[in-house]
PDB file of C-alpha atoms in Angstrom:
ATOM      1  CA  MET A  17     -12.905   6.313   5.243  1.00 73.00           C
ATOM      2  CA  ARG A  18     -10.935   3.731   3.252  1.00 75.00           C
ATOM      3  CA  LEU A  19     -14.166   1.972   2.299  1.00 74.00           C
ATOM      4  CA  LEU A  20     -15.741   5.291   1.341  1.00 78.00           C
ATOM      5  CA  LYS A  21     -12.774   6.179  -0.869  1.00 75.00           C
ATOM      6  CA  LEU A  22     -12.929   2.736  -2.445  1.00 76.00           C
ATOM      7  CA  VAL A  23     -16.587   2.885  -3.469  1.00 80.00           C
ATOM      8  CA  ALA A  24     -17.024   6.629  -4.023  1.00 85.00           C
ATOM      9  CA  MET A  25     -15.715   6.789  -7.599  1.00 85.00           C
ATOM     10  CA  PRO A  26     -17.585   3.681  -8.861  1.00 85.00           C
ATOM     11  CA  VAL A  27     -20.830   4.976  -7.329  1.00 88.00           C
ATOM     12  CA  VAL A  28     -20.348   8.391  -8.942  1.00 90.00           C
ATOM     13  CA  LEU A  29     -19.581   6.868 -12.349  1.00 90.00           C
ATOM     14  CA  VAL A  30     -22.598   4.541 -12.204  1.00 91.00           C
ATOM     15  CA  ALA A  31     -24.828   7.446 -11.175  1.00 92.00           C
ATOM     16  CA  VAL A  32     -23.542   9.565 -14.061  1.00 93.00           C
ATOM     17  CA  TRP A  33     -24.111   6.684 -16.488  1.00 91.00           C
ATOM     18  CA  TRP A  34     -27.611   6.084 -15.098  1.00 90.00           C
ATOM     19  CA  PHE A  35     -28.831   9.679 -15.395  1.00 91.00           C
ATOM     20  CA  ALA A  36     -26.938  10.464 -18.628  1.00 91.00           C
ATOM     21  CA  THR A  37     -28.649   7.573 -20.440  1.00 90.00           C
ATOM     22  CA  ALA A  38     -32.001   7.684 -18.635  1.00 89.00           C
ATOM     23  CA  ARG A  39     -33.798   9.083 -21.690  1.00 86.00           C
ATOM     24  CA  SER A  40     -31.466   7.743 -24.341  1.00 85.00           C
ATOM     25  CA  GLU A  41     -33.085   6.776 -27.617  1.00 85.00           C
ATOM     26  CA  ASN A  42     -29.806   5.685 -29.182  1.00 87.00           C
ATOM     27  CA  PHE A  43     -30.136   2.028 -30.199  1.00 87.00           C
ATOM     28  CA  TYR A  44     -26.474   1.327 -29.411  1.00 89.00           C
ATOM     29  CA  VAL A  45     -26.425   3.179 -26.076  1.00 90.00           C
ATOM     30  CA  PRO A  46     -29.557   2.034 -24.238  1.00 91.00           C
ATOM     31  CA  PRO A  47     -30.506   3.373 -20.796  1.00 92.00           C
ATOM     32  CA  LEU A  48     -28.592   1.747 -17.976  1.00 92.00           C
ATOM     33  CA  HIS A  49     -31.815   0.654 -16.296  1.00 92.00           C
ATOM     34  CA  ASP A  50     -32.674  -1.385 -19.411  1.00 92.00           C
ATOM     35  CA  ILE A  51     -29.258  -3.036 -19.274  1.00 92.00           C
ATOM     36  CA  VAL A  52     -29.643  -3.855 -15.575  1.00 92.00           C
ATOM     37  CA  ALA A  53     -33.169  -5.162 -16.123  1.00 92.00           C
ATOM     38  CA  SER A  54     -31.985  -7.559 -18.846  1.00 91.00           C
ATOM     39  CA  ALA A  55     -29.056  -8.957 -16.829  1.00 91.00           C
ATOM     40  CA  PRO A  56     -30.938 -11.538 -14.673  1.00 90.00           C
ATOM     41  CA  GLY A  57     -32.501 -13.135 -17.739  1.00 89.00           C
ATOM     42  CA  VAL A  58     -29.149 -13.314 -19.525  1.00 90.00           C
ATOM     43  CA  TRP A  59     -26.684 -14.387 -16.850  1.00 90.00           C
ATOM     44  CA  THR A  60     -28.407 -17.444 -15.482  1.00 90.00           C
ATOM     45  CA  LEU A  61     -26.547 -20.265 -13.752  1.00 91.00           C
ATOM     46  CA  ASP A  62     -26.512 -22.244 -16.997  1.00 89.00           C
ATOM     47  CA  ARG A  63     -24.903 -19.389 -18.914  1.00 89.00           C
ATOM     48  CA  LEU A  64     -22.381 -18.783 -16.154  1.00 89.00           C
ATOM     49  CA  ARG A  65     -21.372 -22.456 -16.351  1.00 90.00           C
ATOM     50  CA  SER A  66     -21.255 -22.504 -20.138  1.00 87.00           C
ATOM     51  CA  ASP A  67     -19.530 -19.157 -20.732  1.00 88.00           C
ATOM     52  CA  LEU A  68     -17.929 -17.712 -17.603  1.00 90.00           C
ATOM     53  CA  LEU A  69     -16.278 -20.885 -16.292  1.00 92.00           C
ATOM     54  CA  PRO A  70     -14.576 -21.780 -19.627  1.00 91.00           C
ATOM     55  CA  SER A  71     -13.241 -18.228 -19.845  1.00 92.00           C
ATOM     56  CA  LEU A  72     -11.872 -18.435 -16.319  1.00 93.00           C
ATOM     57  CA  TRP A  73     -10.229 -21.796 -17.036  1.00 93.00           C
ATOM     58  CA  ARG A  74      -8.504 -20.461 -20.173  1.00 92.00           C
ATOM     59  CA  LEU A  75      -7.429 -17.309 -18.366  1.00 94.00           C
ATOM     60  CA  LEU A  76      -5.944 -19.131 -15.383  1.00 94.00           C
ATOM     61  CA  ALA A  77      -4.283 -21.798 -17.544  1.00 95.00           C
ATOM     62  CA  GLY A  78      -2.664 -19.230 -19.831  1.00 94.00           C
ATOM     63  CA  PHE A  79      -1.620 -16.969 -16.962  1.00 95.00           C
ATOM     64  CA  THR A  80      -0.128 -19.861 -14.979  1.00 95.00           C
ATOM     65  CA  LEU A  81       1.844 -21.165 -17.971  1.00 96.00           C
ATOM     66  CA  ALA A  82       3.112 -17.663 -18.739  1.00 95.00           C
ATOM     67  CA  LEU A  83       4.153 -17.231 -15.101  1.00 95.00           C
ATOM     68  CA  LEU A  84       6.114 -20.497 -15.064  1.00 95.00           C
ATOM     69  CA  ILE A  85       7.786 -19.852 -18.432  1.00 95.00           C
ATOM     70  CA  GLY A  86       8.508 -16.188 -17.700  1.00 94.00           C
ATOM     71  CA  VAL A  87      10.047 -16.773 -14.281  1.00 94.00           C
ATOM     72  CA  ALA A  88      12.126 -19.768 -15.409  1.00 94.00           C
ATOM     73  CA  ALA A  89      13.449 -18.027 -18.523  1.00 92.00           C
ATOM     74  CA  GLY A  90      13.927 -14.745 -16.659  1.00 92.00           C
ATOM     75  CA  VAL A  91      16.062 -16.361 -13.966  1.00 91.00           C
ATOM     76  CA  LEU A  92      18.185 -18.081 -16.630  1.00 91.00           C
ATOM     77  CA  ILE A  93      18.646 -14.943 -18.740  1.00 90.00           C
ATOM     78  CA  GLY A  94      19.033 -12.500 -15.871  1.00 87.00           C
ATOM     79  CA  GLY A  95      21.608 -14.607 -14.068  1.00 82.00           C
ATOM     80  CA  ARG A  96      23.897 -15.116 -17.063  1.00 85.00           C
ATOM     81  CA  PRO A  97      25.176 -11.970 -18.809  1.00 82.00           C
ATOM     82  CA  ARG A  98      26.348 -13.880 -21.894  1.00 87.00           C
ATOM     83  CA  VAL A  99      22.938 -15.477 -22.390  1.00 86.00           C
ATOM     84  CA  ARG A 100      21.269 -12.113 -21.912  1.00 84.00           C
ATOM     85  CA  ALA A 101      23.517 -10.427 -24.474  1.00 84.00           C
ATOM     86  CA  THR A 102      22.768 -13.198 -26.978  1.00 86.00           C
ATOM     87  CA  VAL A 103      18.982 -13.340 -26.675  1.00 85.00           C
ATOM     88  CA  GLU A 104      18.164  -9.705 -25.881  1.00 82.00           C
ATOM     89  CA  PRO A 105      17.749  -8.579 -29.544  1.00 83.00           C
ATOM     90  CA  VAL A 106      15.414 -11.505 -30.223  1.00 84.00           C
ATOM     91  CA  LEU A 107      13.403 -10.782 -27.074  1.00 82.00           C
ATOM     92  CA  GLU A 108      12.999  -7.131 -28.023  1.00 81.00           C
ATOM     93  CA  PHE A 109      11.770  -8.155 -31.478  1.00 84.00           C
ATOM     94  CA  LEU A 110       9.252 -10.705 -30.167  1.00 81.00           C
ATOM     95  CA  ARG A 111       8.019  -8.358 -27.452  1.00 80.00           C
ATOM     96  CA  ALA A 112       7.226  -5.708 -30.073  1.00 81.00           C
ATOM     97  CA  VAL A 113       4.872  -8.042 -31.987  1.00 82.00           C
ATOM     98  CA  PRO A 114       1.258  -7.371 -30.830  1.00 82.00           C
ATOM     99  CA  PRO A 115      -0.204 -10.652 -29.503  1.00 79.00           C
ATOM    100  CA  PRO A 116      -3.548 -10.268 -31.383  1.00 79.00           C
ATOM    101  CA  VAL A 117      -1.580 -10.401 -34.654  1.00 82.00           C
ATOM    102  CA  LEU A 118      -0.441 -13.912 -33.709  1.00 80.00           C
ATOM    103  CA  VAL A 119      -3.968 -15.276 -33.360  1.00 80.00           C
ATOM    104  CA  PRO A 120      -4.291 -16.403 -37.038  1.00 80.00           C
ATOM    105  CA  VAL A 121      -0.788 -17.885 -36.891  1.00 82.00           C
ATOM    106  CA  ILE A 122      -1.494 -19.818 -33.693  1.00 83.00           C
ATOM    107  CA  MET A 123      -4.769 -21.065 -35.193  1.00 81.00           C
ATOM    108  CA  LEU A 124      -2.799 -22.648 -38.048  1.00 80.00           C
ATOM    109  CA  PHE A 125      -0.933 -25.095 -35.831  1.00 80.00           C
ATOM    110  CA  ALA A 126      -3.069 -25.193 -32.670  1.00 79.00           C
ATOM    111  CA  GLY A 127      -6.541 -25.378 -34.232  1.00 78.00           C
ATOM    112  CA  ILE A 128      -9.542 -23.553 -32.838  1.00 78.00           C
ATOM    113  CA  GLY A 129      -9.922 -25.357 -29.514  1.00 81.00           C
ATOM    114  CA  ASP A 130      -9.037 -24.324 -25.993  1.00 83.00           C
ATOM    115  CA  GLY A 131      -5.336 -24.913 -26.688  1.00 86.00           C
ATOM    116  CA  MET A 132      -5.286 -22.055 -29.172  1.00 87.00           C
ATOM    117  CA  LYS A 133      -6.906 -19.672 -26.720  1.00 89.00           C
ATOM    118  CA  VAL A 134      -4.500 -20.623 -23.942  1.00 91.00           C
ATOM    119  CA  LEU A 135      -1.507 -20.157 -26.256  1.00 91.00           C
ATOM    120  CA  VAL A 136      -2.759 -16.703 -27.283  1.00 90.00           C
ATOM    121  CA  ILE A 137      -2.910 -15.705 -23.616  1.00 93.00           C
ATOM    122  CA  VAL A 138       0.571 -17.127 -22.978  1.00 93.00           C
ATOM    123  CA  SER A 139       2.020 -15.317 -26.012  1.00 89.00           C
ATOM    124  CA  GLY A 140       1.077 -11.942 -24.555  1.00 89.00           C
ATOM    125  CA  CYS A 141       1.430 -12.541 -20.810  1.00 92.00           C
ATOM    126  CA  VAL A 142       4.901 -14.047 -20.816  1.00 93.00           C
ATOM    127  CA  TRP A 143       6.732 -10.836 -21.790  1.00 91.00           C
ATOM    128  CA  PRO A 144       6.017  -8.556 -18.797  1.00 92.00           C
ATOM    129  CA  ILE A 145       6.767 -11.456 -16.442  1.00 94.00           C
ATOM    130  CA  LEU A 146       9.967 -12.452 -18.241  1.00 93.00           C
ATOM    131  CA  LEU A 147      11.377  -8.935 -18.602  1.00 91.00           C
ATOM    132  CA  ASN A 148      10.571  -7.967 -15.015  1.00 93.00           C
ATOM    133  CA  THR A 149      12.131 -11.204 -13.780  1.00 94.00           C
ATOM    134  CA  VAL A 150      15.297 -10.499 -15.778  1.00 92.00           C
ATOM    135  CA  GLU A 151      15.594  -7.023 -14.264  1.00 90.00           C
ATOM    136  CA  GLY A 152      14.812  -8.336 -10.788  1.00 90.00           C
ATOM    137  CA  VAL A 153      17.533 -10.992 -11.017  1.00 89.00           C
ATOM    138  CA  ARG A 154      20.033  -8.477 -12.378  1.00 87.00           C
ATOM    139  CA  ALA A 155      19.292  -6.127  -9.464  1.00 85.00           C
ATOM    140  CA  VAL A 156      20.075  -8.649  -6.710  1.00 82.00           C
ATOM    141  CA  ASP A 157      22.293  -6.927  -4.154  1.00 79.00           C
ATOM    142  CA  GLY A 158      25.947  -7.697  -4.826  1.00 77.00           C
ATOM    143  CA  VAL A 159      26.721  -7.766  -1.092  1.00 80.00           C
ATOM    144  CA  LEU A 160      24.053 -10.408  -0.549  1.00 79.00           C
ATOM    145  CA  THR A 161      25.410 -12.398  -3.492  1.00 78.00           C
ATOM    146  CA  GLU A 162      28.932 -12.376  -2.086  1.00 79.00           C
ATOM    147  CA  THR A 163      27.648 -13.230   1.387  1.00 80.00           C
ATOM    148  CA  ALA A 164      25.714 -16.212   0.009  1.00 78.00           C
ATOM    149  CA  ARG A 165      28.812 -17.365  -1.890  1.00 81.00           C
ATOM    150  CA  SER A 166      31.009 -17.097   1.212  1.00 81.00           C
ATOM    151  CA  TYR A 167      28.569 -19.262   3.144  1.00 76.00           C
ATOM    152  CA  GLY A 168      28.555 -21.865   0.394  1.00 78.00           C
ATOM    153  CA  LEU A 169      24.979 -21.128  -0.681  1.00 74.00           C
ATOM    154  CA  THR A 170      24.914 -22.328  -4.282  1.00 74.00           C
ATOM    155  CA  GLY A 171      22.656 -24.087  -6.773  1.00 76.00           C
ATOM    156  CA  PRO A 172      18.977 -24.546  -5.893  1.00 80.00           C
ATOM    157  CA  ALA A 173      19.489 -23.249  -2.347  1.00 80.00           C
ATOM    158  CA  ARG A 174      20.841 -19.944  -3.699  1.00 81.00           C
ATOM    159  CA  LEU A 175      17.928 -19.709  -6.130  1.00 82.00           C
ATOM    160  CA  TRP A 176      15.231 -20.292  -3.508  1.00 84.00           C
ATOM    161  CA  ARG A 177      16.784 -18.364  -0.629  1.00 82.00           C
ATOM    162  CA  LEU A 178      18.382 -15.403  -2.397  1.00 85.00           C
ATOM    163  CA  VAL A 179      17.544 -14.870  -6.070  1.00 86.00           C
ATOM    164  CA  LEU A 180      13.784 -15.443  -6.093  1.00 86.00           C
ATOM    165  CA  PRO A 181      13.063 -13.559  -2.834  1.00 87.00           C
ATOM    166  CA  ALA A 182      15.206 -10.611  -3.965  1.00 87.00           C
ATOM    167  CA  ALA A 183      13.549 -10.516  -7.411  1.00 89.00           C
ATOM    168  CA  SER A 184      10.019 -11.243  -6.161  1.00 91.00           C
ATOM    169  CA  PRO A 185       8.843  -7.577  -6.015  1.00 91.00           C
ATOM    170  CA  GLN A 186       9.574  -7.126  -9.718  1.00 93.00           C
ATOM    171  CA  ILE A 187       8.236 -10.583 -10.591  1.00 94.00           C
ATOM    172  CA  VAL A 188       4.952  -9.705  -8.885  1.00 94.00           C
ATOM    173  CA  ALA A 189       4.874  -6.344 -10.684  1.00 93.00           C
ATOM    174  CA  GLY A 190       5.267  -8.160 -14.006  1.00 93.00           C
ATOM    175  CA  ALA A 191       2.561 -10.657 -13.053  1.00 94.00           C
ATOM    176  CA  ARG A 192       0.191  -7.787 -12.231  1.00 94.00           C
ATOM    177  CA  GLN A 193       0.729  -6.320 -15.704  1.00 92.00           C
ATOM    178  CA  ALA A 194       0.326  -9.761 -17.267  1.00 94.00           C
ATOM    179  CA  LEU A 195      -3.035 -10.296 -15.554  1.00 93.00           C
ATOM    180  CA  SER A 196      -4.605  -7.316 -17.319  1.00 91.00           C
ATOM    181  CA  VAL A 197      -3.095  -8.499 -20.612  1.00 92.00           C
ATOM    182  CA  ALA A 198      -4.512 -11.989 -19.974  1.00 93.00           C
ATOM    183  CA  ILE A 199      -8.063 -10.645 -19.635  1.00 93.00           C
ATOM    184  CA  ILE A 200      -7.761  -8.727 -22.898  1.00 91.00           C
ATOM    185  CA  LEU A 201      -6.328 -11.692 -24.808  1.00 91.00           C
ATOM    186  CA  MET A 202      -8.901 -14.054 -23.312  1.00 91.00           C
ATOM    187  CA  VAL A 203     -11.674 -11.971 -24.874  1.00 91.00           C
ATOM    188  CA  ILE A 204      -9.859 -11.553 -28.198  1.00 89.00           C
ATOM    189  CA  SER A 205      -9.118 -15.282 -28.509  1.00 88.00           C
ATOM    190  CA  GLU A 206     -12.762 -16.129 -27.824  1.00 88.00           C
ATOM    191  CA  MET A 207     -13.890 -13.897 -30.664  1.00 85.00           C
ATOM    192  CA  PHE A 208     -12.191 -16.230 -33.166  1.00 77.00           C
ATOM    193  CA  ALA A 209     -13.964 -19.515 -33.979  1.00 69.00           C
ATOM    194  CA  ALA A 210     -15.235 -20.074 -30.431  1.00 75.00           C
ATOM    195  CA  SER A 211     -18.419 -21.651 -29.158  1.00 80.00           C
ATOM    196  CA  SER A 212     -18.257 -20.491 -25.536  1.00 83.00           C
ATOM    197  CA  GLY A 213     -16.747 -17.819 -23.355  1.00 88.00           C
ATOM    198  CA  LEU A 214     -17.358 -14.176 -22.529  1.00 90.00           C
ATOM    199  CA  GLY A 215     -15.816 -12.898 -25.758  1.00 90.00           C
ATOM    200  CA  TYR A 216     -17.949 -15.281 -27.825  1.00 90.00           C
ATOM    201  CA  THR A 217     -21.114 -14.287 -25.954  1.00 91.00           C
ATOM    202  CA  ILE A 218     -20.524 -10.561 -26.366  1.00 92.00           C
ATOM    203  CA  VAL A 219     -19.909 -10.948 -30.104  1.00 91.00           C
ATOM    204  CA  GLU A 220     -23.010 -13.138 -30.511  1.00 91.00           C
ATOM    205  CA  PHE A 221     -25.178 -10.518 -28.798  1.00 92.00           C
ATOM    206  CA  GLN A 222     -23.669  -7.824 -31.026  1.00 91.00           C
ATOM    207  CA  ARG A 223     -24.305  -9.819 -34.198  1.00 90.00           C
ATOM    208  CA  SER A 224     -27.918 -10.449 -33.215  1.00 90.00           C
ATOM    209  CA  PHE A 225     -28.400  -6.756 -32.274  1.00 92.00           C
ATOM    210  CA  ALA A 226     -29.207  -7.660 -28.670  1.00 91.00           C
ATOM    211  CA  ILE A 227     -27.530  -4.463 -27.503  1.00 92.00           C
ATOM    212  CA  PRO A 228     -28.637  -4.380 -23.802  1.00 92.00           C
ATOM    213  CA  GLU A 229     -27.540  -8.002 -23.468  1.00 93.00           C
ATOM    214  CA  MET A 230     -24.211  -7.138 -25.110  1.00 93.00           C
ATOM    215  CA  TRP A 231     -23.656  -4.407 -22.545  1.00 94.00           C
ATOM    216  CA  THR A 232     -24.371  -6.846 -19.708  1.00 94.00           C
ATOM    217  CA  GLY A 233     -21.539  -9.020 -21.029  1.00 92.00           C
ATOM    218  CA  ILE A 234     -19.176  -6.036 -20.992  1.00 93.00           C
ATOM    219  CA  ILE A 235     -20.197  -5.238 -17.415  1.00 93.00           C
ATOM    220  CA  VAL A 236     -19.642  -8.872 -16.346  1.00 93.00           C
ATOM    221  CA  LEU A 237     -16.214  -8.727 -17.945  1.00 92.00           C
ATOM    222  CA  GLY A 238     -15.385  -5.544 -16.008  1.00 91.00           C
ATOM    223  CA  LEU A 239     -16.593  -7.075 -12.739  1.00 92.00           C
ATOM    224  CA  LEU A 240     -14.451 -10.138 -13.439  1.00 92.00           C
ATOM    225  CA  GLY A 241     -11.431  -7.868 -13.862  1.00 91.00           C
ATOM    226  CA  VAL A 242     -12.159  -6.145 -10.557  1.00 91.00           C
ATOM    227  CA  LEU A 243     -12.537  -9.503  -8.775  1.00 93.00           C
ATOM    228  CA  LEU A 244      -9.296 -10.899 -10.195  1.00 93.00           C
ATOM    229  CA  SER A 245      -7.459  -7.678  -9.331  1.00 91.00           C
ATOM    230  CA  GLY A 246      -8.690  -7.933  -5.741  1.00 90.00           C
ATOM    231  CA  LEU A 247      -7.631 -11.570  -5.462  1.00 92.00           C
ATOM    232  CA  PHE A 248      -4.232 -10.723  -6.924  1.00 92.00           C
ATOM    233  CA  ARG A 249      -3.815  -7.941  -4.376  1.00 91.00           C
ATOM    234  CA  LEU A 250      -4.504 -10.416  -1.557  1.00 91.00           C
ATOM    235  CA  ALA A 251      -1.956 -12.843  -3.002  1.00 91.00           C
ATOM    236  CA  GLU A 252       0.569 -10.021  -3.384  1.00 90.00           C
ATOM    237  CA  THR A 253       0.093  -9.016   0.259  1.00 88.00           C
ATOM    238  CA  ALA A 254       0.735 -12.593   1.363  1.00 88.00           C
ATOM    239  CA  ILE A 255       3.775 -13.097  -0.886  1.00 88.00           C
ATOM    240  CA  LEU A 256       5.392  -9.690  -0.338  1.00 85.00           C
ATOM    241  CA  GLY A 257       4.386  -9.090   3.262  1.00 82.00           C
ATOM    242  CA  TRP A 258       8.063  -8.955   4.268  1.00 77.00           C
ATOM    243  CA  TYR A 259       8.825  -6.440   1.514  1.00 77.00           C
ATOM    244  CA  HIS A 260       5.988  -4.060   2.372  1.00 77.00           C
ATOM    245  CA  GLY A 261       6.908  -4.320   6.052  1.00 78.00           C
ATOM    246  CA  LEU A 262      10.501  -3.409   5.219  1.00 74.00           C
ATOM    247  CA  ARG A 263       9.371  -0.416   3.149  1.00 77.00           C
ATOM    248  CA  ARG A 264       7.169   0.824   5.983  1.00 77.00           C
ATOM    249  CA  ALA A 265      10.027   0.421   8.459  1.00 78.00           C
ATOM    250  CA  GLN A 266      12.388   2.367   6.196  1.00 74.00           C
ATOM    251  CA  LYS A 267       9.866   5.183   5.814  1.00 74.00           C
ATOM    252  CA  GLY A 268       9.154   5.212   9.531  1.00 64.00           C
TER     253      GLY A 268
END
């Protein structure tokens, strides 16, 4: 039943798309069977190596850097009220700036190479991780904090054994939000002065009016998002197994 629930909606949506466009004569919305038929000739092993792998590398590099920066800064800000009061107005201002607006600015000092694309991803992904980490650190149980202090648990030991485990549910929630942002910014960054990547390929197909091929790129991008979401869910289950077990025990 779980498998049926998982695949039922995608199957229904694909079926609706298939039959709704079966006789389409719209140049920009071709029949789905034409899109599917063009996919094997487009997404060969060579194209996957030249376009999909660079996109994945930029995505993972930007997401990893954002995770490290966001968690480190979040622990520092969340654990020190004076620091939080000082930087909070600046953080709210920077968070409100849409990351795509920063693309031309980042291009000025980072060029048009992979570094620029990674920085664009970092500039958007760091905020949900940082802000969720701050709130997670602030919400650490006061009783646990006092207990750790009474047992002499300070410094790195307190960080690894109390703060990070207690804040990990919110850190993971922020990372889940950041992953979807990373996919969006990966595509946007590759639409600016790029020579490879999924975003570049989709734009090139659009500019050459290869519309079925363009749609195959969009579908590949969606499938990539589904795959990364599934992998993240597996990682979340491994990292927060204790937390989900505790929630189930409390409900039971």
